[in-house]
Structure formats: structure tokens, C-alpha cells
PDB file of C-alpha atoms in Angstrom:
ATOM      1  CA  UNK A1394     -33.026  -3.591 -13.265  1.00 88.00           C
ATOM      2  CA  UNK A1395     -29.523  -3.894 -11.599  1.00 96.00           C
ATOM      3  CA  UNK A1396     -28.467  -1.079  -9.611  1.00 98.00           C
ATOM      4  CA  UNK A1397     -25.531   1.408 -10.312  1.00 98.00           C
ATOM      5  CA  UNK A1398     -22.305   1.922  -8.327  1.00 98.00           C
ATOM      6  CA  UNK A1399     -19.593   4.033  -7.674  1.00 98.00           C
ATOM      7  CA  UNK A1400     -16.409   2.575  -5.851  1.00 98.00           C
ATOM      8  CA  UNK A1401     -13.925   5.161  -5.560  1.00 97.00           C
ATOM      9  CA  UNK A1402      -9.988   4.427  -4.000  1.00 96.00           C
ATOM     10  CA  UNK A1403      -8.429   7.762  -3.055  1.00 96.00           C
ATOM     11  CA  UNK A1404      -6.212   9.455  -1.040  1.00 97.00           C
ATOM     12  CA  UNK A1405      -6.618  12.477   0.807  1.00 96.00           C
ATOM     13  CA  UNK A1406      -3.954  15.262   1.224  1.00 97.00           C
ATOM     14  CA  UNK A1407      -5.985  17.627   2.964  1.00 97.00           C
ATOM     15  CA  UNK A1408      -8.784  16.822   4.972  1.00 95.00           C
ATOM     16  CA  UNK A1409      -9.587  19.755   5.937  1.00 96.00           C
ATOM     17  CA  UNK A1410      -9.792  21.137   2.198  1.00 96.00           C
ATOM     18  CA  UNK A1411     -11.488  17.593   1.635  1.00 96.00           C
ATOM     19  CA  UNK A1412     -14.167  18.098   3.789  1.00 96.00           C
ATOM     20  CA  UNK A1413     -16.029  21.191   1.526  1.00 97.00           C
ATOM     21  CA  UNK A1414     -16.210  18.065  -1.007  1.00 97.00           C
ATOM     22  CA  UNK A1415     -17.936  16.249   1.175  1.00 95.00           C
ATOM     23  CA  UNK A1416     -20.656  19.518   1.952  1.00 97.00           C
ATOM     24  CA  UNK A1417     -20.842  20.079  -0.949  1.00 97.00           C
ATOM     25  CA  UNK A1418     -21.744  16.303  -2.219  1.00 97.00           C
ATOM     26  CA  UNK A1419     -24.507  15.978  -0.361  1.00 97.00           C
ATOM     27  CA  UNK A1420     -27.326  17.760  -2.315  1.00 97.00           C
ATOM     28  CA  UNK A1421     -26.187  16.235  -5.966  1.00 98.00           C
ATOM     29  CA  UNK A1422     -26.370  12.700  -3.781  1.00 98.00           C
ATOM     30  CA  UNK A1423     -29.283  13.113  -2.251  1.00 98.00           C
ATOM     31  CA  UNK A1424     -30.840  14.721  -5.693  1.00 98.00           C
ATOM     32  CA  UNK A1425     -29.917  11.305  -7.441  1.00 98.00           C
ATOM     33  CA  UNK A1426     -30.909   8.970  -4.269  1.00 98.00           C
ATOM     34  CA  UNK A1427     -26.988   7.843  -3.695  1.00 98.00           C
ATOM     35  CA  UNK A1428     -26.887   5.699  -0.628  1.00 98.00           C
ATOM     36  CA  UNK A1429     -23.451   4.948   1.012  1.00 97.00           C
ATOM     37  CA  UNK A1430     -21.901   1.377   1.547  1.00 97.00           C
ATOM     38  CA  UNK A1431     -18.944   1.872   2.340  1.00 97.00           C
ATOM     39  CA  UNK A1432     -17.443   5.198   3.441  1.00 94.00           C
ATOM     40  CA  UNK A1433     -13.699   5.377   4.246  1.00 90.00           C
ATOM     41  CA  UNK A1434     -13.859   2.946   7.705  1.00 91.00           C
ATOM     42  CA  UNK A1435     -10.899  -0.057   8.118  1.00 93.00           C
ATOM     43  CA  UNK A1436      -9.693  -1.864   5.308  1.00 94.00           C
ATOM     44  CA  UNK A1437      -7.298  -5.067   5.335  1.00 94.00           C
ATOM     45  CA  UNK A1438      -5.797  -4.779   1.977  1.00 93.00           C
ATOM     46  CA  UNK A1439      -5.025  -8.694   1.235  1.00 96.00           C
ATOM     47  CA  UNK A1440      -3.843  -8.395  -2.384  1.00 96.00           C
ATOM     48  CA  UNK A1441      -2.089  -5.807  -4.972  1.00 95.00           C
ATOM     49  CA  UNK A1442      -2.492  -2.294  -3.846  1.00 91.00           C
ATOM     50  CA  UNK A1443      -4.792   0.255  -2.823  1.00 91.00           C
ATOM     51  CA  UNK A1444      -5.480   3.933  -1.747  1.00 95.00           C
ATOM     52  CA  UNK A1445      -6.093   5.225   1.731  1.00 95.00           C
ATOM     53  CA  UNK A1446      -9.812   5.410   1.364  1.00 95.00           C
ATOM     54  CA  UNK A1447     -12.635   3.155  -0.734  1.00 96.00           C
ATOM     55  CA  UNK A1448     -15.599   4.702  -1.130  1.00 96.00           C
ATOM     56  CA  UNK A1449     -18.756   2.237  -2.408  1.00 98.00           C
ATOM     57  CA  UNK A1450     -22.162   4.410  -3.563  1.00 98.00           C
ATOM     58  CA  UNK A1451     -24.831   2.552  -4.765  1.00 98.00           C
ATOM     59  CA  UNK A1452     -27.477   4.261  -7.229  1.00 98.00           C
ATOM     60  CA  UNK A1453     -31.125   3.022  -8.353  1.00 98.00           C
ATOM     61  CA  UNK A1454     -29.745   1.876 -11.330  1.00 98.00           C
ATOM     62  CA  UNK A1455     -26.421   2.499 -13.991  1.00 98.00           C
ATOM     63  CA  UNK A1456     -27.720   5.385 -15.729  1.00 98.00           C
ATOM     64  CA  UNK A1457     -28.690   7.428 -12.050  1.00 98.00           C
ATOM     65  CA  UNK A1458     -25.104   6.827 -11.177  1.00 98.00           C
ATOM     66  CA  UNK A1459     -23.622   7.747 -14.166  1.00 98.00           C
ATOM     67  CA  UNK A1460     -26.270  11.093 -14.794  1.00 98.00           C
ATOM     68  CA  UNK A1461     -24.891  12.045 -10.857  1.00 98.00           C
ATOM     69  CA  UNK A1462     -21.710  11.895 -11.845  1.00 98.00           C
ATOM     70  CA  UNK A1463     -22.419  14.169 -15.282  1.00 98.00           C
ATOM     71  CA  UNK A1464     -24.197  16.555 -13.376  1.00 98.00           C
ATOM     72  CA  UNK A1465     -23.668  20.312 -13.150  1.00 98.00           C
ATOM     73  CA  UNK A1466     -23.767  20.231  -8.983  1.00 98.00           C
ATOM     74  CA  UNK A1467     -21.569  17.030  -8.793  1.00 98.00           C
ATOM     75  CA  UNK A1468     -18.885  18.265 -11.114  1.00 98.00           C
ATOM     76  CA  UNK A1469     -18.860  21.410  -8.878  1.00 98.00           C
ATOM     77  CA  UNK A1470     -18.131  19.280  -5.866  1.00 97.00           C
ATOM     78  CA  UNK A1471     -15.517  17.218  -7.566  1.00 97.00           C
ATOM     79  CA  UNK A1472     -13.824  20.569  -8.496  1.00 98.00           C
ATOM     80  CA  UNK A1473     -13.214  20.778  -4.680  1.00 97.00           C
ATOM     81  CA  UNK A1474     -12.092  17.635  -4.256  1.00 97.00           C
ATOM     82  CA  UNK A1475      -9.374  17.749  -6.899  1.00 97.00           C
ATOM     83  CA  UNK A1476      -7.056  20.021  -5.645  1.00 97.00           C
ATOM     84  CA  UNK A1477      -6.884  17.995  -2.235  1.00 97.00           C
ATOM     85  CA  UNK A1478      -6.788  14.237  -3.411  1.00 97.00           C
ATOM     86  CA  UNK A1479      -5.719  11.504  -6.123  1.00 97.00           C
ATOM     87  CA  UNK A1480      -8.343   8.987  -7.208  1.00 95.00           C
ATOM     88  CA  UNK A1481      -9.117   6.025  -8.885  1.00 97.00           C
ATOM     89  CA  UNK A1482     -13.298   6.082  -9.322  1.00 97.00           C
ATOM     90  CA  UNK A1483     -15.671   3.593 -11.791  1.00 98.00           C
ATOM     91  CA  UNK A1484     -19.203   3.499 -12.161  1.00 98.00           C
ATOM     92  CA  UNK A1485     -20.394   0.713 -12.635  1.00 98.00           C
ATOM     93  CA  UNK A1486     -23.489  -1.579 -13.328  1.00 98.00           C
ATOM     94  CA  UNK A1487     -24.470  -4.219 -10.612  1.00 97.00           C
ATOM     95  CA  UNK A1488     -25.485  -7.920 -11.085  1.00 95.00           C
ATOM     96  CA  UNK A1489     -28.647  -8.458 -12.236  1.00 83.00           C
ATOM     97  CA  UNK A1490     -28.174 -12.014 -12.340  1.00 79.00           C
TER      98      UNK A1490
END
């Protein structure tokens, strides 16, 4: 079964502010098994445009990533991030191929 991913592109205006997000994250991801691939780091942008930060989480499959992303202590998170930053974020379903 192909495994699930988020990739996220966003920008931070507070990091401060940002970083109770990223506390508060933690359980719902480790709840749902998330594992981090990429996380922020350098970036060479080489065509059209981007955000600040990418942000790659892979999941067991599509519908762990998508029932993290649903879920009650998730959406809490996210209502932390909000305030503080502007996003672009998919989930979607790897190559099984």
C-alpha cells in the first residue's frame, strides 16, 4: 500500500508564536506515526515560486495522513499556527508503482 504525505510551503511571521504549533504537533504526529523528511532546512528554489519553508511528512499510508490531518488534536495545533503563518499544504498519496 503506498504511503501518505503531507508537503506543506509556508511562511512564518512569528516564530516565536510558531513554535507552540510545533509543541503542540507533536502528540497528534506521533499518535498517527508521522515521520519527518524534510523540515524547513536550505532550499534552492530552481523554478516558479515558493514559500520560506517546505515541510515533507510521510504517513503509513493516504488515509493515516489524511485522518491526522481531520483530527480533533491536529486541528487544535493548526489553530495555533494560523494566526502566525500563510500556507500552501496537500496530502497526498505516494507511488505505489
Amino acid at each position: 500500500m503506498p504511503k501518505g504525505y503531507w508537503v506543506a510551503h509556508v511562511d512564518v511571521d512569528d516564530m516565536e508564536r510558531y513554535k507552540d504549533y510545533i509543541a503542540a504537533n507533536a502528540a497528534p504526529f506521533a499518535e498517527f506515526g508521522a515521520r519527518f523528511l524534510v523540515r524547513g532546512g536550505p532550499k534552492e528554489v530552481r523554478e516558479g515560486q515558493t514559500r520560506a519553508r517546505t515541510v515533507v511528512i510521510e504517513f503509513k499510508d493516504f488515509a493515516t495522513a489524511k485522518a491526522c490531518y481531520d483530527s480533533v488534536s491536529y486541528q487544535q495545533a493548526k489553530a495555533l499556527r494560523d494566526p502566525v503563518s500563510t500556507g500552501d499544504m496537500e496530502i497526498v498519496e505516494g507511488y505505489g508503482g
